[in-house]
mmCIF file of C-alpha atoms in Angstrom:
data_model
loop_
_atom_site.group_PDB
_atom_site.id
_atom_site.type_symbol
_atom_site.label_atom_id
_atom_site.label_comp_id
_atom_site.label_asym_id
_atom_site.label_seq_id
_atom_site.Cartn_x
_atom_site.Cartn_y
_atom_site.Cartn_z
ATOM 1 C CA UNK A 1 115.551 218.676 45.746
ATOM 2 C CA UNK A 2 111.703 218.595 44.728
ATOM 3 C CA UNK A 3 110.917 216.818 41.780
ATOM 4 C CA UNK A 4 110.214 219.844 39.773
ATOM 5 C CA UNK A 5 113.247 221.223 40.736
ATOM 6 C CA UNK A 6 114.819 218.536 39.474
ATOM 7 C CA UNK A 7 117.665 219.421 36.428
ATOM 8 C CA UNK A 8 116.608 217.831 33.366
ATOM 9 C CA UNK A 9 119.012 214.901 32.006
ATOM 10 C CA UNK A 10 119.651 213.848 35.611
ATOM 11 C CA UNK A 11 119.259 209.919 36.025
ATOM 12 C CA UNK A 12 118.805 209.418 39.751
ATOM 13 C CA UNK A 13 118.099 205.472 39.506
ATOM 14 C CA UNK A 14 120.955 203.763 39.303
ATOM 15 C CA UNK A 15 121.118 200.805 36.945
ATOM 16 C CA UNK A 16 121.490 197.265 38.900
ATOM 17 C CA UNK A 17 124.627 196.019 36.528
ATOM 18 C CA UNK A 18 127.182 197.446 34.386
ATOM 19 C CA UNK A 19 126.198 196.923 30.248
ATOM 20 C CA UNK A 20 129.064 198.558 28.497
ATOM 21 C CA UNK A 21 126.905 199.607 24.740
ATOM 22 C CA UNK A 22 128.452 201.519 22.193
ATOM 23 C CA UNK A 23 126.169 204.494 21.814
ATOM 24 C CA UNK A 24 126.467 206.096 18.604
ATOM 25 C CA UNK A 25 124.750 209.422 19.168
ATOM 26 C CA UNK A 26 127.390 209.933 21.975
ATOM 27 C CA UNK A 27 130.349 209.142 19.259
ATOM 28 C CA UNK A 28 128.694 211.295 16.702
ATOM 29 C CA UNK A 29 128.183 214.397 19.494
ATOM 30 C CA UNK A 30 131.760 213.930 20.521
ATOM 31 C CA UNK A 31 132.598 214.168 17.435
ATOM 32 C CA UNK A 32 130.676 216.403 15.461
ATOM 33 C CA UNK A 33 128.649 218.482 18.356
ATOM 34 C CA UNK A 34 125.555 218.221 19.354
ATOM 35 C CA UNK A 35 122.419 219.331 17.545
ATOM 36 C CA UNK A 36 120.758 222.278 20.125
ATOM 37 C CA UNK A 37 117.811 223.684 19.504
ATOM 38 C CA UNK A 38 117.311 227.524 19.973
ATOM 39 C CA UNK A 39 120.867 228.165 21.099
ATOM 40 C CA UNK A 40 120.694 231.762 18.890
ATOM 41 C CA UNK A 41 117.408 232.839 20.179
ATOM 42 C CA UNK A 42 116.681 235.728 22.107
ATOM 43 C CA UNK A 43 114.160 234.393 24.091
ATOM 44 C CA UNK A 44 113.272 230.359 24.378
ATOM 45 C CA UNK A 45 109.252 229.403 23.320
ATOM 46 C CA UNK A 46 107.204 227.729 25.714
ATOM 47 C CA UNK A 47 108.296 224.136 24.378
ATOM 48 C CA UNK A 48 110.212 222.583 27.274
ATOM 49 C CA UNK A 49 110.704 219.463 25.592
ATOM 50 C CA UNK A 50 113.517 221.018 23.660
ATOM 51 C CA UNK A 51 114.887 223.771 25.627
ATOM 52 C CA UNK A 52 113.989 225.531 29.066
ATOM 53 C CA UNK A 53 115.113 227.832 31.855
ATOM 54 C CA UNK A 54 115.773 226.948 35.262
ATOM 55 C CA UNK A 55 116.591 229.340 37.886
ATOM 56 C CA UNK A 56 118.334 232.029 35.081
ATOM 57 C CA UNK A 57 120.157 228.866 33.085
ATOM 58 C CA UNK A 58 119.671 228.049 29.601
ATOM 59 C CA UNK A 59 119.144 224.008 28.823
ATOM 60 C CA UNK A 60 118.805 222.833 25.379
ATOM 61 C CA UNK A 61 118.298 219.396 24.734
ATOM 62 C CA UNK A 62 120.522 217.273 22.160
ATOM 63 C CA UNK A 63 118.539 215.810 19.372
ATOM 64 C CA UNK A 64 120.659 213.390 18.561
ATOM 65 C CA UNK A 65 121.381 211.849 22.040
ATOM 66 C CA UNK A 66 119.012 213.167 24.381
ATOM 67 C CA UNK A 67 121.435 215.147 26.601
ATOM 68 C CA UNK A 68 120.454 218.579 28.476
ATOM 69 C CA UNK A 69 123.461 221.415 27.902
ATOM 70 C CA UNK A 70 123.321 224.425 29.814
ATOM 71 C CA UNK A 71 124.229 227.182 26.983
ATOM 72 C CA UNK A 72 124.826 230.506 27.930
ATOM 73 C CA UNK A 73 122.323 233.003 26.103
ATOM 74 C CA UNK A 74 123.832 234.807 22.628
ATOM 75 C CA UNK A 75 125.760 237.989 22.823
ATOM 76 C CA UNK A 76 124.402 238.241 19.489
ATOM 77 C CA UNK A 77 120.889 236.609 18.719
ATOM 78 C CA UNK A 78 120.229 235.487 15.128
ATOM 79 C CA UNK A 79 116.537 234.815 15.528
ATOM 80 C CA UNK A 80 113.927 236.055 18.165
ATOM 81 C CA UNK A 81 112.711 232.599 19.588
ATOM 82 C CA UNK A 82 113.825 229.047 18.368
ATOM 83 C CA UNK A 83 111.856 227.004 15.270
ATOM 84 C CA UNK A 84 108.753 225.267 15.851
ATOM 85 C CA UNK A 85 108.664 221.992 15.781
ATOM 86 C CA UNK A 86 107.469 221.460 11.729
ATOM 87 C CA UNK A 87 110.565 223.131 11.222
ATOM 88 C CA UNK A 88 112.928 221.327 12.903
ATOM 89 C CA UNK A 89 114.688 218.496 11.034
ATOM 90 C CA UNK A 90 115.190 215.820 13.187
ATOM 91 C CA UNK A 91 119.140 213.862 12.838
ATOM 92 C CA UNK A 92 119.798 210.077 12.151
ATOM 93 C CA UNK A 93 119.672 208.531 15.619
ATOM 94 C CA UNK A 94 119.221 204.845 16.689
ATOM 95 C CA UNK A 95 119.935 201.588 14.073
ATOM 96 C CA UNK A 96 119.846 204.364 11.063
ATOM 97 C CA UNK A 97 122.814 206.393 12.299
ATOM 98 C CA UNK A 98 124.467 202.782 12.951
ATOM 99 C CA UNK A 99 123.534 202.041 9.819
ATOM 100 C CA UNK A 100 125.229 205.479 8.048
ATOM 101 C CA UNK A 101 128.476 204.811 10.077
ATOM 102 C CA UNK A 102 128.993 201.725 9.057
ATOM 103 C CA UNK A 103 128.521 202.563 5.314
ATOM 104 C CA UNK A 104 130.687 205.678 5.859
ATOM 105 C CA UNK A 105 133.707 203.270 7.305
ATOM 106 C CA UNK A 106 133.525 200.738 4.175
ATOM 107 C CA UNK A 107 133.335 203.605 1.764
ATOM 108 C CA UNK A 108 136.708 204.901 3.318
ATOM 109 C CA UNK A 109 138.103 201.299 2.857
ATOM 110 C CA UNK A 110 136.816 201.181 -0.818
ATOM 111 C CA UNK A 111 138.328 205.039 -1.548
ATOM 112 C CA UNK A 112 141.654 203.414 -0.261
ATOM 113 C CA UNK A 113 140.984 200.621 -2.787
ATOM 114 C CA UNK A 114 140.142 203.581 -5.440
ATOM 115 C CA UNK A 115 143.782 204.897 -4.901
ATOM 116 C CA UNK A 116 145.597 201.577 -4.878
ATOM 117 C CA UNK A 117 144.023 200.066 -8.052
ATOM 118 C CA UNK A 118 145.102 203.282 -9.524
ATOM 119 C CA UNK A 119 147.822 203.709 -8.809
ATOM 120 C CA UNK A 120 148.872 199.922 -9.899
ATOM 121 C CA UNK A 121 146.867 200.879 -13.192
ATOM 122 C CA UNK A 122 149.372 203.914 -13.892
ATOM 123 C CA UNK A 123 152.636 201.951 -13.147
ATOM 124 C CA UNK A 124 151.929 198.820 -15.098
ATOM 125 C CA UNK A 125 150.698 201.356 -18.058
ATOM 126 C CA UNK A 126 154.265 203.388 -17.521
ATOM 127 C CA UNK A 127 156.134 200.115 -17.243
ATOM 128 C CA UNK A 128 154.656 198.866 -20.287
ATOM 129 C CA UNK A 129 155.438 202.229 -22.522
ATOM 130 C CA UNK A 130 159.636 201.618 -20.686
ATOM 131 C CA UNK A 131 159.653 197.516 -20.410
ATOM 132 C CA UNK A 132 162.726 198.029 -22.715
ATOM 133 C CA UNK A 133 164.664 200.802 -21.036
ATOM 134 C CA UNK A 134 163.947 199.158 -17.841
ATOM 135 C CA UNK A 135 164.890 195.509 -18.813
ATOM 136 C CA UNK A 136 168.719 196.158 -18.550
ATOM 137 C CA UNK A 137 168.901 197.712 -15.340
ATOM 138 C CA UNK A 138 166.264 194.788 -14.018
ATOM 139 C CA UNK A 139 168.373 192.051 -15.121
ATOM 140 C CA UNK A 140 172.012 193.531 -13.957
ATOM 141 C CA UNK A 141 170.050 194.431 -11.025
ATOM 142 C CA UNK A 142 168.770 190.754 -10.679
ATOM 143 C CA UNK A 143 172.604 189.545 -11.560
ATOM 144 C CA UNK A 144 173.538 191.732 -8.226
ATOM 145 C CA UNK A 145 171.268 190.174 -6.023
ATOM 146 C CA UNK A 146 171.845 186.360 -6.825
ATOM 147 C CA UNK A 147 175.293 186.821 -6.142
ATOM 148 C CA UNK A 148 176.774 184.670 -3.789
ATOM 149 C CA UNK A 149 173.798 182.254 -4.359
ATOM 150 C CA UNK A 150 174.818 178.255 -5.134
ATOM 151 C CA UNK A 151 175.134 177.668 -8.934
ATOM 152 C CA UNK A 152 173.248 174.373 -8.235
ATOM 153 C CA UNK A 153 170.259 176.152 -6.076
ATOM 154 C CA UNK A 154 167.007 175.184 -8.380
ATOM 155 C CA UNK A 155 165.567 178.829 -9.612
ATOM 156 C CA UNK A 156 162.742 180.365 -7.728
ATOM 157 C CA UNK A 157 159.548 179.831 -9.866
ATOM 158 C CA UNK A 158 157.759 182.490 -6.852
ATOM 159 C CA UNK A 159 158.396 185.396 -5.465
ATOM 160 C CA UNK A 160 158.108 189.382 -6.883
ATOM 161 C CA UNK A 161 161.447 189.007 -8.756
ATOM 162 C CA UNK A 162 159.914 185.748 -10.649
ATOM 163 C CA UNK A 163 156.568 187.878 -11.603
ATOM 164 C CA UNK A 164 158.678 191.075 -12.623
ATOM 165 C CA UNK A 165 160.854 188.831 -14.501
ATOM 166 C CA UNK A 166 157.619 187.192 -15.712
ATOM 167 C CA UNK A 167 156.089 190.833 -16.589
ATOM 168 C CA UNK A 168 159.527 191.421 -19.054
ATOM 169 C CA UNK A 169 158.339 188.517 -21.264
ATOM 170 C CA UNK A 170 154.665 189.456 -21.525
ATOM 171 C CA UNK A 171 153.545 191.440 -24.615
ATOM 172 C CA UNK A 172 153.008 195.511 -24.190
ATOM 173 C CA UNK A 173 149.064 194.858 -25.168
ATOM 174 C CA UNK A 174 148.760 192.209 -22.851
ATOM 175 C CA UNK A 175 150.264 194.875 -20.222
ATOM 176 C CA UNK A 176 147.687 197.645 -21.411
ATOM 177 C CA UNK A 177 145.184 194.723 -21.305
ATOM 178 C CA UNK A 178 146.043 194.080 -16.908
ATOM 179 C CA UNK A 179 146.446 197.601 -16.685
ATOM 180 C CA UNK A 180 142.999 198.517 -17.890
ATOM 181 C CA UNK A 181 141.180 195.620 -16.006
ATOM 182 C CA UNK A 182 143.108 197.673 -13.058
ATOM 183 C CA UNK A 183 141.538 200.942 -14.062
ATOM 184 C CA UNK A 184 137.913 199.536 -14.281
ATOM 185 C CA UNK A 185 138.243 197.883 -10.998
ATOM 186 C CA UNK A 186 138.962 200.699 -9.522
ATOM 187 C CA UNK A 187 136.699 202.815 -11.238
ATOM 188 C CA UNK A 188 134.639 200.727 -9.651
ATOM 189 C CA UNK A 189 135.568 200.641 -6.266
ATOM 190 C CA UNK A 190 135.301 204.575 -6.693
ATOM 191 C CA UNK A 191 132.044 204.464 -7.664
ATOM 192 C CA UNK A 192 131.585 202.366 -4.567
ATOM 193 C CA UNK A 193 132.799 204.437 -2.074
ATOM 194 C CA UNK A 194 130.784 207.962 -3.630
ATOM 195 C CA UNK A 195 127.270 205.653 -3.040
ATOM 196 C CA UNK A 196 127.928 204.557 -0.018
ATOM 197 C CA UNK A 197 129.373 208.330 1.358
ATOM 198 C CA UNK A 198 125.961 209.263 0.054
ATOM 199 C CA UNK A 199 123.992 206.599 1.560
ATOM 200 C CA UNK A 200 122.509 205.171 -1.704
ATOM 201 C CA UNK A 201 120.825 201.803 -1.821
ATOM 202 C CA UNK A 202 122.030 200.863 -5.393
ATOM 203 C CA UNK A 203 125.630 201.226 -4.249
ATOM 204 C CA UNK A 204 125.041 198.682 -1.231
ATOM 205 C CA UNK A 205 123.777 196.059 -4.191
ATOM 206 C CA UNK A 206 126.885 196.930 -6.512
ATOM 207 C CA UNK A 207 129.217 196.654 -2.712
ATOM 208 C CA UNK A 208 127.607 193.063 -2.233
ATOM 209 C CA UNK A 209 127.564 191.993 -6.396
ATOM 210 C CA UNK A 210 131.355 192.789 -6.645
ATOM 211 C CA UNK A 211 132.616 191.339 -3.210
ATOM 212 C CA UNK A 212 130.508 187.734 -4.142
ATOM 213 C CA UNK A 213 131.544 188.002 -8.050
ATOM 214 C CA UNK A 214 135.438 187.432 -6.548
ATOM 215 C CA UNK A 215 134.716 184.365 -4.095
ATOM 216 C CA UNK A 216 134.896 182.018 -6.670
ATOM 217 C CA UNK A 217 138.479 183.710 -7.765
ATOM 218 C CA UNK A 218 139.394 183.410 -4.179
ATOM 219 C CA UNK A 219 138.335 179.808 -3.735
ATOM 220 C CA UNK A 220 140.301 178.660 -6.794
ATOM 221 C CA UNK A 221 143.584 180.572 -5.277
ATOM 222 C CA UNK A 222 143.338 178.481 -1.834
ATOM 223 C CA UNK A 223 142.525 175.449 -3.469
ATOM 224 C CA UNK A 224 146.084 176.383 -5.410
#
């Protein structure tokens, strides 16, 4: 084929090894579709760098990852011919789109954080209003399930039955109190996961602030 026949997007050198990279225009294409230019045109403008027509087909070049798609034309056109260029807003590509989907995954993990925290919050704040409804069933409950244990067996001073047991003989304000520090955390990690959605600088500083400000919390447990 001559070289101007030549389809556009076609590589015909082939590389000399194999480097697997993770391309993240592909991922976001595959996943969201690709961003065409002029697709609901009548006609296509003389600007072949973003669409043109070869032999009757239609090709309209992916902004985001630089592939050529042959696209049928319209059945129902929404403009005559495709934007110029000044009007054409341009997607994240390259180490900024890396950039936004790596700040989109940690905001998912702090959401899930959001939910968790919360949802501790609102059963340490119910358990606190019931400790003394709850405290008989705990404790025959408790009774039931040391059964058949050795009378002379040391008691467990770990485990979730020693903290529950340990939450019973805690004051109700000094529930309120946990359950509160709960709600701000996650509060928090709410706030965390909105900024970094968005993209916003200021919740990157408050992502790194928080994660530090609990190293020394989690140094002092594994030196326990």
């Amino acid at each position: 084929m001559a070289a101007r026949e030549r389809l556009p997007g076609v590589n015909l050198v082939e590389p000399r090894r194999f480097r697997p990279t993770l391309h993240y225009e592909l991922l976001v294409c595959g996943l969201v579709g690709h961003e065409l230019i002029g697709s609901d045109a009548r006609r296509l403008s003389d600007d072949s760098l973003v669409a043109r027509e070869i032999d009757g087909v239609r090709w309209h070049r992916c902004l985001r990852c630089d592939s050529w798609l042959p696209v049928g034309a319209p059945a129902a056109p929404a403009r005559e011919r495709p934007p110029e260029r000044d009007e054409i807003d341009l997607p994240l590509r390259g180490k900024p789109l890396r950039d936004k989907i790596v700040l989109r995954i940690i905001a998912v993990n702090r959401a899930l954080h959001f939910l968790v925290l919360g949802l501790i919050a609102v059963v340490i704040f119910v358990f606190a209003s019931h400790r003394d409804t709850l405290r008989g069933p705990f404790y025959r409950t408790l009774a039931d399930l040391q059964t058949g244990a050795s009378s002379d067996a040391p008691a467990s001073q770990h485990g979730l039955l020693h903290d529950v047991e340990r939450a019973f003989s805690l004051q109700s304000d000094t529930l309120k109190l946990v359950a509160a520090v709960f709600v701000v955390y996650a509060l928090v990690e709410g706030l965390e996961a909105y900024g970094l959605w968005r993209g916003r600088r200021w919740a990157e500083y408050l992502t790194l602030i928080v994660t530090a400000s609990l190293l020394p919390l989690e140094i002092y447990e594994l030196s326990q």
